[in-house]
Backbone as CSV, one residue per row, in Angstrom:
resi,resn,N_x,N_y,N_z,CA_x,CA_y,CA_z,C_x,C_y,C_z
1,UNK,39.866,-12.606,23.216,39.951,-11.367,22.461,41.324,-10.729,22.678
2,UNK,41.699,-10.006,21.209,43.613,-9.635,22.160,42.882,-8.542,22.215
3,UNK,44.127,-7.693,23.140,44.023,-6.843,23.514,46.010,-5.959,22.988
4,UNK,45.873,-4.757,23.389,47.068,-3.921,23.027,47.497,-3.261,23.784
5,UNK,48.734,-2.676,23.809,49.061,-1.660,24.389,50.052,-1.036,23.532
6,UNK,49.812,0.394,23.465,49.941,1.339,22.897,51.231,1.938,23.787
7,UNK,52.772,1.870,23.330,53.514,2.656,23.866,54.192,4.171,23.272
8,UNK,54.518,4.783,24.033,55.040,6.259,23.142,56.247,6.177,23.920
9,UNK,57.604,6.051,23.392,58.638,6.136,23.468,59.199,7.547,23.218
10,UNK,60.210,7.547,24.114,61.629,8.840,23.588,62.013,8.456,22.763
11,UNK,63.395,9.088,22.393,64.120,8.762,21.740,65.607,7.546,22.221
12,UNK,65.337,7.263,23.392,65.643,6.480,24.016,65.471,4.950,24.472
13,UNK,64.135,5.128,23.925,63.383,3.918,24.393,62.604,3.902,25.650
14,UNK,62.578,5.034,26.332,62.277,5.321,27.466,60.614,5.364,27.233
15,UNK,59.582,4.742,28.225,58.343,5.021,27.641,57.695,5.957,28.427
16,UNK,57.341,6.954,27.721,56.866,8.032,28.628,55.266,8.385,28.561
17,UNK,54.482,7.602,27.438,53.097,7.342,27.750,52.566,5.576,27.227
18,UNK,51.730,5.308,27.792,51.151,3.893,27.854,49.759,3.661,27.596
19,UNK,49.071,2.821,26.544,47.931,3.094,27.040,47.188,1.644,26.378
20,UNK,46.529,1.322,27.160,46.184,-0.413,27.110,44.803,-0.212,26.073
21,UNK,44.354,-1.143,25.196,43.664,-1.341,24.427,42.656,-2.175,24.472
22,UNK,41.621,-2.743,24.067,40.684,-3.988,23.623,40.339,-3.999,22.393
23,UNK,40.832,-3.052,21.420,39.935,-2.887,20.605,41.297,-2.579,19.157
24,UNK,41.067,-2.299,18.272,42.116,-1.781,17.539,42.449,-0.553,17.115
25,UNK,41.741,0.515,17.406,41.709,1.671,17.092,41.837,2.399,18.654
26,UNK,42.377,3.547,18.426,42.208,4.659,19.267,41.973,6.051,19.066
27,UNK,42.242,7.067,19.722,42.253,8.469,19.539,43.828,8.953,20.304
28,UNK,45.143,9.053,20.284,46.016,9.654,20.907,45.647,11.285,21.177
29,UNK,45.497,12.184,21.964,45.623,13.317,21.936,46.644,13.951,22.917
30,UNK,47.602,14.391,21.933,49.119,14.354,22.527,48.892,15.748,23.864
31,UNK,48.018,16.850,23.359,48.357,17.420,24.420,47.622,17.397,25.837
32,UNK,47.026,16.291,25.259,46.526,15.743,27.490,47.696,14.989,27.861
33,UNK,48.457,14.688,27.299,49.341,13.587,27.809,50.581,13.863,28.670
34,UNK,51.012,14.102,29.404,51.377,15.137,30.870,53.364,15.078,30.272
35,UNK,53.700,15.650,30.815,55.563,15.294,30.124,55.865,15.435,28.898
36,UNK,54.993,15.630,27.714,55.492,15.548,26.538,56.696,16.817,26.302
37,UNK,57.497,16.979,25.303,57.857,18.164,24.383,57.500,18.085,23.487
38,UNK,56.339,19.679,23.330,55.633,18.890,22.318,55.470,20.312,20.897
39,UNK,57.157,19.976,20.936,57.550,21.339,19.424,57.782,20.515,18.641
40,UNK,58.231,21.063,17.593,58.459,20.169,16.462,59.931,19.125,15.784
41,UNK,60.542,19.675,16.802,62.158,19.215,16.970,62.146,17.925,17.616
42,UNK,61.315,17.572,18.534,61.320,16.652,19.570,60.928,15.088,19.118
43,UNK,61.260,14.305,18.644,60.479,13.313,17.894,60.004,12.068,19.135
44,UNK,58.949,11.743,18.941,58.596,10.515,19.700,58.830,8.850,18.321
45,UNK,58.882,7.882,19.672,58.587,6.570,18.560,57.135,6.261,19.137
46,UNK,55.875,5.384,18.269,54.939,4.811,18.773,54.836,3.481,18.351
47,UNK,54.625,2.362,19.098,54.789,1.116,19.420,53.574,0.613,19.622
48,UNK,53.097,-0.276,19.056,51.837,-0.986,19.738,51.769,-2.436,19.897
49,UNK,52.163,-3.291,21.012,52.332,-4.707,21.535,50.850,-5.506,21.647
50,UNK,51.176,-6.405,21.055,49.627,-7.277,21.310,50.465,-8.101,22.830
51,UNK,49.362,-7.830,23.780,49.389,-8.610,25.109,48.915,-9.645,25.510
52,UNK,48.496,-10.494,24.620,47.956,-11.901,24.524,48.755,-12.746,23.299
53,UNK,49.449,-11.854,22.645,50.158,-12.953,21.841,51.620,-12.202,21.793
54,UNK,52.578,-12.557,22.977,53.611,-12.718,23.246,54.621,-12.352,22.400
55,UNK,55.704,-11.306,21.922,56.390,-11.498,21.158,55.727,-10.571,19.635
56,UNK,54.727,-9.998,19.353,53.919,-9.753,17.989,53.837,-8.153,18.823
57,UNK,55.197,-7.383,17.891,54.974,-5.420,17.753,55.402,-5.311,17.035
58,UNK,54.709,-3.927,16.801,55.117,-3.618,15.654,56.420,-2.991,15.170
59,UNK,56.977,-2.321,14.209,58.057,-1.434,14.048,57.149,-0.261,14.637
60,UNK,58.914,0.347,15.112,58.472,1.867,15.827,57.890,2.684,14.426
61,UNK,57.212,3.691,15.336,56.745,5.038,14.308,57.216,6.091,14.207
62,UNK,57.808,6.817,13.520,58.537,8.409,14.474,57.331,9.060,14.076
63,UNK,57.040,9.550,15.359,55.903,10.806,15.485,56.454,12.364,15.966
64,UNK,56.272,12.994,14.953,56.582,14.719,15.580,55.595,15.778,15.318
65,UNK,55.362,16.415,17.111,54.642,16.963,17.028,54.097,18.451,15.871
66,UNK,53.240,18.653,15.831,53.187,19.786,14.499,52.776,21.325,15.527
67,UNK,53.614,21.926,15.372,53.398,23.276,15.616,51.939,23.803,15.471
68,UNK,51.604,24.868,16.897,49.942,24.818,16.677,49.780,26.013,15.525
69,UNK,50.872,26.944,15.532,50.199,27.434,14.404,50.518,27.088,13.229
70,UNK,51.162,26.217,12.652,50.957,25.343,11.406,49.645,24.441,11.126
71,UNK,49.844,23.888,12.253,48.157,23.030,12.420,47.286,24.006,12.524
72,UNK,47.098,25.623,12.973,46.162,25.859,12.263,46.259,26.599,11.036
73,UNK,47.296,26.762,10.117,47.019,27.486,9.262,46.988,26.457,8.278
74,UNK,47.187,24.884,8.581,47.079,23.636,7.660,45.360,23.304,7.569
75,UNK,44.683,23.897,8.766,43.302,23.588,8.837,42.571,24.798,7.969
76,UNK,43.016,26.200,8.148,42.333,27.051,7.397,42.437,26.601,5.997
77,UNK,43.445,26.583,5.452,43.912,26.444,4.568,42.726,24.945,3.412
78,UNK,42.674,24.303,4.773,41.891,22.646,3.771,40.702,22.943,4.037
79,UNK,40.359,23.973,5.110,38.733,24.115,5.201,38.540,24.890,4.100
80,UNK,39.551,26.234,3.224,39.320,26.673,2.286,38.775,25.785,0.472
81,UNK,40.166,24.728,0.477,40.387,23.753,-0.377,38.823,22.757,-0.722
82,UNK,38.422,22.838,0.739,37.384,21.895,0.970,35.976,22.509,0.236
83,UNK,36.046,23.970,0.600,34.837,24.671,0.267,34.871,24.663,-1.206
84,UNK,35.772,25.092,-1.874,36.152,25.098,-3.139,36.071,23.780,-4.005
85,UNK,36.441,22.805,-3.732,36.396,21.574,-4.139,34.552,20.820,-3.935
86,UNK,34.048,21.117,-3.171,32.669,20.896,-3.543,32.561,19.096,-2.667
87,UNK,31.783,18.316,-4.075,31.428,17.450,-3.733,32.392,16.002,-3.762
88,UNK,32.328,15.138,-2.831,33.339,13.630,-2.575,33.096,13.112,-4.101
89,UNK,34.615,12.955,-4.331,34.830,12.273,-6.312,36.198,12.035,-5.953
90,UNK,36.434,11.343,-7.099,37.680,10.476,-7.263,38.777,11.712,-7.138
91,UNK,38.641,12.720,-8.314,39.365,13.609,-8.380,39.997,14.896,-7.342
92,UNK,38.476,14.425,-6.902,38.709,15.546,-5.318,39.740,14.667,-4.431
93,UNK,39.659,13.708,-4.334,40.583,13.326,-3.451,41.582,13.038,-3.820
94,UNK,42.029,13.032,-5.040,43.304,13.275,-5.364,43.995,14.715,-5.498
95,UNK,43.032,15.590,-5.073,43.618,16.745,-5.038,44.314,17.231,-3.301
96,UNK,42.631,16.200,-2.467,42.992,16.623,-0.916,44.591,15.513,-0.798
97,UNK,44.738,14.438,-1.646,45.736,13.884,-1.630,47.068,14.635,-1.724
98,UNK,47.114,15.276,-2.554,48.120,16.020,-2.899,48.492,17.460,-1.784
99,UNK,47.087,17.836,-1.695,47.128,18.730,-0.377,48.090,18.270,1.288
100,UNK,47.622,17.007,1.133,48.389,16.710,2.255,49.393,16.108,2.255
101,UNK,50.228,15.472,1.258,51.330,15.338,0.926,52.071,16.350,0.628
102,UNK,52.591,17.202,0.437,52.601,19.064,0.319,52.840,18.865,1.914
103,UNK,51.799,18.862,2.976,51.838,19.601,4.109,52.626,18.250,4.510
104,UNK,53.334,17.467,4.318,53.856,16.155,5.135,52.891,15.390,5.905
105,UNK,51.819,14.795,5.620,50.579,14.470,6.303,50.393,13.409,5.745
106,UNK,51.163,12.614,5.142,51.717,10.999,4.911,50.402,9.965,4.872
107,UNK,49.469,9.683,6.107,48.408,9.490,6.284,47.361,9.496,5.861
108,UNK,47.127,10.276,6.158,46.011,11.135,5.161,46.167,11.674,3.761
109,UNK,46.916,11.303,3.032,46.982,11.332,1.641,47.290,9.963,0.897
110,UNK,47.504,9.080,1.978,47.208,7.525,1.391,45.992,7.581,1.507
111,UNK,45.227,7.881,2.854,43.301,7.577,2.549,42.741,8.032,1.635
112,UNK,43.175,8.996,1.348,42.910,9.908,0.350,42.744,9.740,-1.036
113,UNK,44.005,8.628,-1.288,44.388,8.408,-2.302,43.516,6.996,-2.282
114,UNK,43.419,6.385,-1.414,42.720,4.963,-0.903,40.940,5.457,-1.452
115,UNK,40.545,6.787,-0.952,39.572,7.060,-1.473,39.223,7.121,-2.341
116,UNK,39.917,7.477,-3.481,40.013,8.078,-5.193,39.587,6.526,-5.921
117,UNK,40.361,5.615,-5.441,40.671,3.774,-5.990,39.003,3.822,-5.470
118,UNK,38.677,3.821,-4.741,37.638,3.309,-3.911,36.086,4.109,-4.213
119,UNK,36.412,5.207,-4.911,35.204,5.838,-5.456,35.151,5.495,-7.285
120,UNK,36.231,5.218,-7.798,36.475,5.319,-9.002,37.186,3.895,-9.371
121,UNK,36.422,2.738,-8.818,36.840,1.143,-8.950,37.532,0.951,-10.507
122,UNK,36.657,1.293,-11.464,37.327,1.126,-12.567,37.916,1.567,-13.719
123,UNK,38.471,2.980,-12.667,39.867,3.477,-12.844,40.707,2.900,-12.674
124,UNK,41.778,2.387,-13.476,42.734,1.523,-12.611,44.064,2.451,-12.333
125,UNK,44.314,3.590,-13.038,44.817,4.757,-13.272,44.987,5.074,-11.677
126,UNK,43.469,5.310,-10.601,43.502,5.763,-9.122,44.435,4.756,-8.414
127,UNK,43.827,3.616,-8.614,44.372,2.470,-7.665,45.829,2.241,-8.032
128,UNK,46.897,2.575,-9.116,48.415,2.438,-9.299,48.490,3.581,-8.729
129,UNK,48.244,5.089,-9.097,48.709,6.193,-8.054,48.708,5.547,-6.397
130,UNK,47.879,4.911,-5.911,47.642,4.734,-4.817,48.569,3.633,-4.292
131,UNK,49.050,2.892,-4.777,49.759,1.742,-4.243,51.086,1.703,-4.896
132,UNK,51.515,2.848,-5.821,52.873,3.299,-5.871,53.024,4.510,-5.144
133,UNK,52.164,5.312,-4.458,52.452,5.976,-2.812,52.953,5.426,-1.736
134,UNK,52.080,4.090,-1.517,52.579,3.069,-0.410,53.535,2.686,-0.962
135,UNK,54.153,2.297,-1.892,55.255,1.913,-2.146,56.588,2.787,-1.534
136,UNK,56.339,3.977,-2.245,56.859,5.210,-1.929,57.359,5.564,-0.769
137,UNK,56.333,5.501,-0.080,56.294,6.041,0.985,56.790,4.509,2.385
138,UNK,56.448,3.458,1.674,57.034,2.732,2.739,55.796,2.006,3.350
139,UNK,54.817,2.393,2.836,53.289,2.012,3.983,52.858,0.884,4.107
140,UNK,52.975,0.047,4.920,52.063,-1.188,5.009,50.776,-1.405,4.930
141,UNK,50.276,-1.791,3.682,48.574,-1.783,3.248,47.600,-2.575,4.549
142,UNK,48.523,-3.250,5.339,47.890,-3.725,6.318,47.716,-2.866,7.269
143,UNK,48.860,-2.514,7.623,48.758,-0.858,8.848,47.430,-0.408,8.606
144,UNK,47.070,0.192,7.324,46.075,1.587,7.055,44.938,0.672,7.292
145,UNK,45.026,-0.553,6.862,43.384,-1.259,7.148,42.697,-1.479,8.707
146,UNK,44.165,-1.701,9.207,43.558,-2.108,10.725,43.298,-0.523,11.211
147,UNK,43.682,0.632,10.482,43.553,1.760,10.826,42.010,1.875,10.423
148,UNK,42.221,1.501,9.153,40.525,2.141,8.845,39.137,1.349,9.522
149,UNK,39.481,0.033,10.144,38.869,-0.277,10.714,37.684,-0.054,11.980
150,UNK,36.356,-0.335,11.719,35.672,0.689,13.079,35.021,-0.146,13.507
């Protein structure tokens, strides 16, 4: 079975958190993680090495932290969006798509958009918005899968 390890780099290359894997998914939660700077100026890289197959990482990630009161006025804000928007549809998630592209939330507006294709199969209209984002944006359709993976 491989296994991973999860590095968080400076901007240096310096690794200042580590964290070994079995599985492919995790949870990072940056502010248990002891040493960080963790404003929004400060950028980290994240790295993840397979440790059974020698040689196989990925490209770095730049990760920067989000200000807590942005993160919460990004949460009021989608818990509002959310109430308003009602029930899971193609369209809704092209709206939470757009919501979080707006807030720089890159991620989560590919799932988003991954959702829309995925509720609305034969739309084909969802699924080109969605894979001229990744385009866009640079995203490896493989990345988000081993992401969505559980």
């Amino acid at each position: 079975n491989d296994t991973y390890t999860i590095n968080l780099l400076d901007l240096f290359d310096k690794v200042v958190y580590k964290q070994e894997l079995s599985k492919n998914e995790t949870v990072l939660n940056f502010s248990e993680i002891t040493n960080l700077v963790t404003d929004s100026k400060t950028p980290y890289l994240l790295q993840v090495c397979s440790n059974t197959k020698k040689g196989l990482v990925s490209k770095k990630i730049r990760v920067i932290m989000m200000e807590t009161n942005k993160e919460q006025l990004i949460s009021t804000e989608f818990t509002k969006l959310k109430s308003e928007l009602g029930e899971n549809t193609a369209i809704n998630s092209l709206i939470l798509a757009s919501f979080y592209e707006a807030k720089g939330l890159t991620v989560y507006a590919a799932e988003n958009l991954e959702n829309a294709s995925n509720q609305a199969p034969k739309v084909d209209h969802y699924r080109k918005i969605y894979l001229n984002y990744l385009t866009k944006k640079k995203i490896n359709t493989a990345y988000l899968a081993l992401n969505n993976l559980k």
